[in-house]
Amino acid sequence: MIELLIHKRYFESTVEITRIEEKDGKFYAYANASPFYPDGKGGQLGDRGKIAGVDVFHVFEKDNEIVHQIAGTITPGIHEVIVDQKRRKDIAQQHTGQHILSAAFLEVADIETVSFHMGEEYSTIDLDVPFLESEVISEAEELANRVTQSCYTIEEIITDIEGSKNYNLRKPLSDKVTGEVRLIKIDNFDVSACGGFHLNNTGEVGLIKVIDAEKVKGNLTRIYAVAGKRALKYFQKYNSVLKKLSKMLTSSVGELELRVEKLLNQSRDQALLLSKISQEYATVLSQNLSNKGLVYLEGYTEVGNFLAKIGNFEDSILVFYDNSKYIIASKKYDVRNFVSKLIEKFGGKGGGKSEFANYQPTKKLKFEELEEVYHEVYNRD
Ligand SMILES: [Zn+2]
């Protein structure tokens, strides 16, 4: 049987705890029924609050029992509860917003809602289309906000499956539904069978804003949305970020996009130029290097890397310090042996291929120390 009633128990002020379970340092209080709405039921967030003064972190259904994860242990028996009403109001706001938005997509583009999920930051609605034009999203969003601004009364109608046939339900009832049915009727705009928390008037939903959309599961479009207080918070956060960016980049918000594009292009050009200069410098350096034995240099990483690539180390080994690590290259010796010896003697870490490797020291080494290792490893005088 599918339960579509919002049970009286959600408005009670006590709960009967049948047993307590302690597992991995966490406490679970079991009940056969509870004023706490469980997390995930009907896609909704669960209630929070206190049982006998102890915080409730999480509520879930398990084999016909309601399990409350609580902050400490309590004794089985009847306890007073406090359900966080601010959170329940937020849940009702997001949930009512979802009814309105789902109905709006149906109204403007004949798109059905497959499922919905409420998270701590936003809600998602999966729509039965593989692709959605941004114009359709805007149209549905605008209609949804006209509905909230119209301050329609939201009625709760308790009937049965027969009685429900007098209403134009957005989604037909499943055959599995028996007994009483609860309908949520938003004026002449939408009627849905639902067992969740709702508001009494669409005006209480406040702003409804779609914040993102993406293709999921191959053929559905997931809409991310916020309503009410969350929509205000979202707007405040994004407004503050945009204002900071516009101050940093000395540009109006409207011109930010162009400004950032220009900066990115400049940065790309400069990186390219720097790379070319490093390459030319490495070429000049390589022409004056000794081609025998240990060749030691210090400088910028890019120069070191280019030098390792283009230099003639047929009969020598390059050790280049870039102020943080050593770049080591040779066409004669397997430089991995050199790195292994450095690690063995001085700690640090490193690795690479036979012709090119990196060594990250714990501190900068003296030239004599490098020379000593060179002689030890390659047995040179
Ligand atoms: Zn609902």
Coordinates of C-alpha atoms and ligand atoms in Angstrom, one line a residue:
M1 CA 0.0 0.0 0.0
I2 CA 1.2 3.5 -0.8
E3 CA 0.6 6.0 2.0
L4 CA -0.6 9.4 0.7
L5 CA -1.9 10.9 3.9
I6 CA 0.1 13.2 6.1
H7 CA -0.3 11.4 9.4
K8 CA -1.5 13.1 12.6
R9 CA 1.5 11.7 14.3
Y10 CA 3.7 14.3 12.6
F11 CA 2.0 16.9 14.8
E12 CA 2.3 15.0 18.1
S13 CA 4.6 16.1 20.9
T14 CA 5.8 12.7 22.2
V15 CA 7.4 9.6 20.8
E16 CA 7.6 6.1 22.2
I17 CA 11.1 4.7 21.9
T18 CA 11.0 0.9 21.9
R19 CA 14.8 0.3 22.0
I20 CA 18.2 1.9 21.7
E21 CA 21.0 0.6 19.6
E22 CA 24.7 1.7 19.8
K23 CA 26.8 1.0 16.8
D24 CA 30.3 2.4 16.0
G25 CA 29.9 5.1 18.6
K26 CA 26.5 6.2 17.2
F27 CA 23.2 6.0 18.9
Y28 CA 19.9 4.9 17.3
A29 CA 16.5 5.3 18.9
Y30 CA 13.8 3.0 17.4
A31 CA 10.0 3.7 17.3
N32 CA 7.0 2.2 15.6
A33 CA 5.7 5.6 14.8
S34 CA 7.3 9.1 15.2
P35 CA 6.5 12.8 14.8
F36 CA 9.8 13.0 12.9
Y37 CA 9.3 12.8 9.1
P38 CA 12.0 10.4 7.7
D39 CA 14.7 11.6 5.3
G40 CA 14.2 10.6 1.7
K41 CA 10.5 9.6 2.1
G42 CA 8.7 10.8 -1.0
G43 CA 12.0 12.5 -2.1
Q44 CA 11.8 14.9 0.9
L45 CA 14.3 15.9 3.6
G46 CA 13.6 14.6 7.1
D47 CA 12.8 16.5 10.3
R48 CA 15.4 17.4 12.9
G49 CA 14.9 18.4 16.5
K50 CA 15.3 16.8 19.9
I51 CA 14.0 13.7 21.7
A52 CA 14.2 14.1 25.5
G53 CA 16.5 17.0 25.0
V54 CA 18.9 15.0 22.8
D55 CA 19.7 16.2 19.3
V56 CA 18.3 14.2 16.3
F57 CA 20.8 14.1 13.4
H58 CA 19.1 11.8 10.9
V59 CA 15.7 9.9 10.6
F60 CA 15.0 6.9 8.4
E61 CA 12.6 4.1 7.9
K62 CA 13.9 0.5 8.4
D63 CA 11.6 -2.6 8.2
N64 CA 8.5 -0.7 9.3
E65 CA 10.3 1.0 12.1
I66 CA 11.4 4.6 12.4
V67 CA 15.1 5.0 13.3
H68 CA 16.4 8.3 14.8
Q69 CA 20.1 8.8 14.9
I70 CA 20.6 10.8 18.1
A71 CA 23.6 12.5 19.8
G72 CA 23.6 10.4 23.0
T73 CA 21.8 7.6 24.7
I74 CA 18.3 7.8 26.2
T75 CA 16.1 5.2 27.9
P76 CA 13.3 3.4 26.1
G77 CA 9.9 4.8 26.9
I78 CA 7.7 7.8 26.1
H79 CA 9.7 11.0 25.6
E80 CA 8.9 14.7 24.8
V81 CA 10.0 15.8 21.3
I82 CA 10.8 19.1 19.7
V83 CA 10.5 19.2 16.0
D84 CA 12.5 22.0 14.3
Q85 CA 9.6 24.0 12.8
K86 CA 11.9 26.4 10.9
R87 CA 13.4 23.5 9.0
R88 CA 9.9 22.1 8.4
K89 CA 8.8 25.4 7.0
D90 CA 11.8 25.4 4.7
I91 CA 10.9 21.9 3.6
A92 CA 7.3 22.9 2.9
Q93 CA 8.5 26.0 1.0
Q94 CA 10.9 23.9 -1.3
H95 CA 8.3 21.2 -1.7
T96 CA 5.4 23.5 -2.6
G97 CA 7.7 25.3 -4.9
Q98 CA 8.4 21.9 -6.6
H99 CA 4.7 21.2 -7.1
I100 CA 4.3 24.7 -8.8
L101 CA 7.4 24.3 -11.0
S102 CA 6.5 20.8 -12.1
A103 CA 3.0 22.0 -13.0
A104 CA 4.5 25.0 -14.8
F105 CA 6.7 22.7 -17.0
L106 CA 3.6 20.7 -17.9
E107 CA 1.6 23.8 -18.7
V108 CA 4.2 25.6 -20.9
A109 CA 5.7 22.7 -22.7
D110 CA 3.8 19.5 -21.8
I111 CA 6.8 18.1 -20.0
E112 CA 6.2 15.7 -17.2
T113 CA 8.1 15.3 -13.9
V114 CA 9.5 11.8 -13.4
S115 CA 10.9 12.3 -9.9
F116 CA 12.1 14.9 -7.5
H117 CA 14.7 15.0 -4.7
M118 CA 15.2 17.6 -2.0
G119 CA 18.7 18.3 -0.7
E120 CA 20.0 20.6 2.0
E121 CA 20.9 23.3 -0.5
Y122 CA 18.7 22.8 -3.5
S123 CA 16.0 20.5 -4.9
T124 CA 16.2 18.6 -8.2
I125 CA 13.4 17.7 -10.5
D126 CA 13.9 15.1 -13.2
L127 CA 11.9 16.0 -16.3
D128 CA 10.9 13.5 -19.0
V129 CA 12.9 15.2 -21.9
P130 CA 16.5 14.6 -23.1
F131 CA 17.0 18.2 -23.9
L132 CA 15.5 21.5 -22.7
E133 CA 15.8 24.9 -24.4
S134 CA 16.7 27.6 -22.0
E135 CA 13.7 29.6 -23.2
V136 CA 11.4 26.8 -21.9
I137 CA 13.1 26.9 -18.5
S138 CA 12.6 30.7 -18.4
E139 CA 9.0 30.4 -19.4
A140 CA 8.2 27.8 -16.8
E141 CA 10.1 29.8 -14.2
E142 CA 8.1 32.9 -15.0
L143 CA 4.8 31.1 -14.9
A144 CA 5.8 29.5 -11.5
N145 CA 6.5 33.0 -10.1
R146 CA 3.3 34.4 -11.4
V147 CA 1.5 31.6 -9.5
T148 CA 3.4 32.4 -6.2
Q149 CA 2.7 36.2 -6.7
S150 CA -1.0 35.4 -7.3
C151 CA -1.2 34.2 -3.6
Y152 CA -3.5 31.3 -4.4
T153 CA -5.0 29.3 -1.5
I154 CA -3.5 25.8 -1.3
E155 CA -6.2 23.3 -0.3
E156 CA -5.8 19.9 1.3
I157 CA -8.5 17.5 0.1
I158 CA -8.9 14.1 1.8
T159 CA -10.8 11.7 -0.5
D160 CA -10.4 8.2 -1.9
I161 CA -9.5 6.8 -5.2
E162 CA -13.1 7.2 -6.5
G163 CA -13.4 10.7 -5.2
S164 CA -10.0 11.6 -6.8
K165 CA -11.6 11.1 -10.2
N166 CA -13.5 14.3 -9.8
Y167 CA -10.2 16.2 -10.0
N168 CA -7.8 16.7 -12.9
L169 CA -4.7 15.1 -11.3
R170 CA -1.3 16.1 -12.7
K171 CA -0.2 12.5 -12.4
P172 CA -2.7 9.6 -12.3
L173 CA -2.8 7.6 -9.1
S174 CA -1.1 4.2 -9.0
D175 CA -3.4 1.1 -8.8
K176 CA -1.6 0.3 -5.5
V177 CA -3.2 3.2 -3.7
T178 CA -5.9 2.2 -1.3
G179 CA -8.0 3.9 1.3
E180 CA -7.9 7.6 1.9
V181 CA -6.0 9.9 -0.5
R182 CA -4.7 13.3 0.1
L183 CA -4.8 15.8 -2.7
I184 CA -3.0 19.1 -2.8
K185 CA -5.0 21.6 -4.9
I186 CA -3.5 24.9 -5.9
D187 CA -6.4 26.9 -7.1
N188 CA -7.2 25.9 -10.7
F189 CA -3.5 25.5 -11.5
D190 CA -2.6 22.1 -10.1
V191 CA -3.9 19.1 -8.2
S192 CA -1.5 16.4 -7.0
A193 CA -1.8 13.4 -4.7
C194 CA 0.9 13.9 -2.1
G195 CA 1.9 13.0 1.5
G196 CA 4.5 15.7 2.2
F197 CA 4.5 19.1 3.9
H198 CA 3.0 22.1 2.0
L199 CA 2.2 25.7 2.7
N200 CA -1.3 27.1 2.8
N201 CA -0.9 29.8 0.2
T202 CA 1.4 30.1 -2.9
G203 CA 2.5 33.6 -1.7
E204 CA 4.4 31.9 1.2
V205 CA 6.7 30.1 -1.4
G206 CA 8.3 33.4 -2.3
L207 CA 10.7 33.4 -5.3
I208 CA 11.2 30.2 -7.3
K209 CA 14.5 30.1 -9.2
V210 CA 15.9 27.4 -11.5
I211 CA 19.7 27.5 -10.9
D212 CA 20.9 24.8 -13.3
A213 CA 19.9 22.1 -15.7
E214 CA 21.8 19.0 -17.0
K215 CA 21.1 15.9 -18.9
V216 CA 20.9 12.7 -16.7
K217 CA 20.3 9.0 -17.2
G218 CA 20.5 9.4 -21.0
N219 CA 17.1 10.7 -21.6
L220 CA 16.1 13.0 -18.7
T221 CA 16.8 16.6 -17.9
R222 CA 17.5 17.4 -14.2
I223 CA 16.5 20.9 -13.1
Y224 CA 18.1 22.4 -10.0
A225 CA 15.9 24.8 -8.1
V226 CA 15.6 26.9 -5.0
A227 CA 12.5 28.6 -3.4
G228 CA 11.7 31.0 -0.7
K229 CA 14.4 31.8 1.8
R230 CA 16.9 29.6 -0.1
A231 CA 16.3 31.7 -3.2
L232 CA 17.0 34.8 -1.3
K233 CA 20.2 33.3 0.2
Y234 CA 21.2 32.2 -3.3
F235 CA 20.7 35.7 -4.7
Q236 CA 22.6 37.3 -1.8
K237 CA 25.6 34.9 -2.3
Y238 CA 25.8 35.3 -6.0
N239 CA 25.3 39.1 -5.8
S240 CA 28.1 39.4 -3.3
V241 CA 30.5 37.3 -5.5
L242 CA 29.7 39.3 -8.6
K243 CA 30.1 42.6 -6.8
K244 CA 33.5 41.5 -5.5
L245 CA 34.6 40.4 -8.9
S246 CA 33.4 43.6 -10.5
K247 CA 35.4 45.6 -8.0
M248 CA 38.5 43.4 -8.4
L249 CA 38.4 43.7 -12.2
T250 CA 37.2 47.3 -12.2
S251 CA 34.4 46.5 -14.5
S252 CA 30.6 46.8 -14.3
V253 CA 28.8 43.4 -13.7
G254 CA 27.4 43.6 -17.3
E255 CA 30.9 43.8 -18.8
L256 CA 32.5 41.2 -16.6
E257 CA 32.3 38.4 -19.2
L258 CA 34.1 40.5 -21.8
R259 CA 36.7 41.7 -19.2
V260 CA 37.4 38.1 -18.1
E261 CA 37.7 36.9 -21.6
K262 CA 40.2 39.6 -22.4
L263 CA 42.2 38.8 -19.3
L264 CA 42.3 35.1 -20.1
N265 CA 43.5 35.8 -23.6
Q266 CA 46.2 38.2 -22.3
S267 CA 47.3 35.5 -19.8
R268 CA 47.5 32.9 -22.6
D269 CA 49.6 35.2 -24.8
Q270 CA 52.0 35.9 -21.9
A271 CA 52.4 32.3 -21.1
L272 CA 53.2 31.6 -24.7
L273 CA 55.7 34.4 -24.8
L274 CA 57.4 33.3 -21.6
S275 CA 57.6 29.8 -22.9
K276 CA 59.3 31.1 -26.1
I277 CA 61.8 33.2 -24.2
S278 CA 62.7 30.3 -21.9
Q279 CA 63.2 28.1 -24.9
E280 CA 65.5 30.7 -26.5
Y281 CA 67.4 31.2 -23.3
A282 CA 67.8 27.5 -22.8
T283 CA 69.2 27.3 -26.4
V284 CA 71.7 30.0 -25.8
L285 CA 72.7 28.3 -22.4
S286 CA 73.1 24.9 -24.0
Q287 CA 75.7 26.2 -26.6
N288 CA 78.1 27.2 -23.8
L289 CA 77.9 24.1 -21.6
S290 CA 80.6 21.6 -21.0
N291 CA 79.7 18.3 -22.6
K292 CA 81.7 16.2 -20.1
G293 CA 80.9 15.1 -16.6
L294 CA 78.5 16.8 -14.1
V295 CA 76.9 20.0 -15.4
Y296 CA 75.3 22.0 -12.6
L297 CA 73.0 25.0 -13.1
E298 CA 70.4 27.0 -11.3
G299 CA 67.4 28.9 -12.7
Y300 CA 63.7 28.9 -13.6
T301 CA 61.8 25.6 -14.0
E302 CA 60.8 26.2 -17.6
V303 CA 64.5 26.9 -18.6
G304 CA 65.6 23.7 -16.8
N305 CA 63.0 21.6 -18.5
F306 CA 63.8 23.0 -22.0
L307 CA 67.5 22.6 -21.4
A308 CA 67.0 18.9 -20.4
K309 CA 65.1 18.4 -23.6
I310 CA 67.4 20.2 -26.1
G311 CA 70.8 20.0 -24.5
N312 CA 73.6 17.7 -25.7
F313 CA 74.2 15.5 -22.7
E314 CA 75.7 12.6 -24.8
D315 CA 78.6 12.4 -22.4
S316 CA 77.4 14.3 -19.4
I317 CA 74.7 14.7 -16.8
L318 CA 72.6 17.9 -16.2
V319 CA 71.6 18.7 -12.7
F320 CA 69.4 21.8 -12.7
Y321 CA 68.1 23.4 -9.4
D322 CA 64.9 25.5 -9.8
N323 CA 64.8 26.6 -6.2
S324 CA 62.5 23.8 -5.2
K325 CA 63.5 20.6 -7.0
Y326 CA 66.3 19.2 -9.2
I327 CA 65.8 18.5 -12.9
I328 CA 68.2 15.7 -13.9
A329 CA 68.9 14.6 -17.5
S330 CA 71.5 12.6 -19.4
K331 CA 71.7 10.7 -22.6
K332 CA 74.6 8.6 -21.3
Y333 CA 73.7 7.6 -17.8
D334 CA 70.5 6.2 -16.3
V335 CA 69.6 9.1 -14.1
R336 CA 67.2 7.1 -12.0
N337 CA 70.3 5.6 -10.2
F338 CA 71.5 9.1 -9.4
V339 CA 68.1 10.0 -7.9
S340 CA 68.0 6.8 -5.9
K341 CA 71.4 7.5 -4.4
L342 CA 70.4 11.1 -3.5
I343 CA 67.3 9.8 -1.7
E344 CA 69.3 7.2 0.1
K345 CA 71.9 9.7 1.3
F346 CA 69.8 12.9 1.8
G347 CA 66.2 11.8 2.0
G348 CA 63.5 13.5 -0.1
K349 CA 61.7 11.9 -3.0
G350 CA 61.9 11.7 -6.8
G351 CA 61.7 9.5 -9.9
G352 CA 61.3 9.5 -13.7
K353 CA 62.7 7.8 -16.7
S354 CA 66.3 6.8 -17.6
E355 CA 67.0 10.0 -19.5
F356 CA 65.0 12.4 -17.4
A357 CA 64.1 12.6 -13.7
N358 CA 63.1 14.9 -10.9
Y359 CA 64.4 15.0 -7.3
Q360 CA 62.6 16.8 -4.5
P361 CA 65.2 17.4 -1.7
T362 CA 64.4 18.1 1.9
K363 CA 66.9 21.0 1.6
K364 CA 69.2 22.5 -1.1
L365 CA 72.4 20.4 -1.5
K366 CA 75.9 21.7 -1.8
F367 CA 77.7 21.3 -5.2
E368 CA 80.3 19.0 -3.5
E369 CA 77.5 16.7 -2.2
L370 CA 76.1 16.4 -5.8
E371 CA 79.6 15.8 -7.2
E372 CA 80.3 13.1 -4.6
V373 CA 77.1 11.3 -5.5
Y374 CA 78.0 11.6 -9.2
H375 CA 81.3 9.9 -8.6
E376 CA 79.8 7.2 -6.3
V377 CA 77.1 6.3 -8.8
Y378 CA 79.0 6.5 -12.1
N379 CA 82.4 5.6 -10.7
R380 CA 84.2 8.6 -12.2
D381 CA 87.3 10.3 -10.9
Ligands
ZN1 ZN 3.7 17.4 -2.1

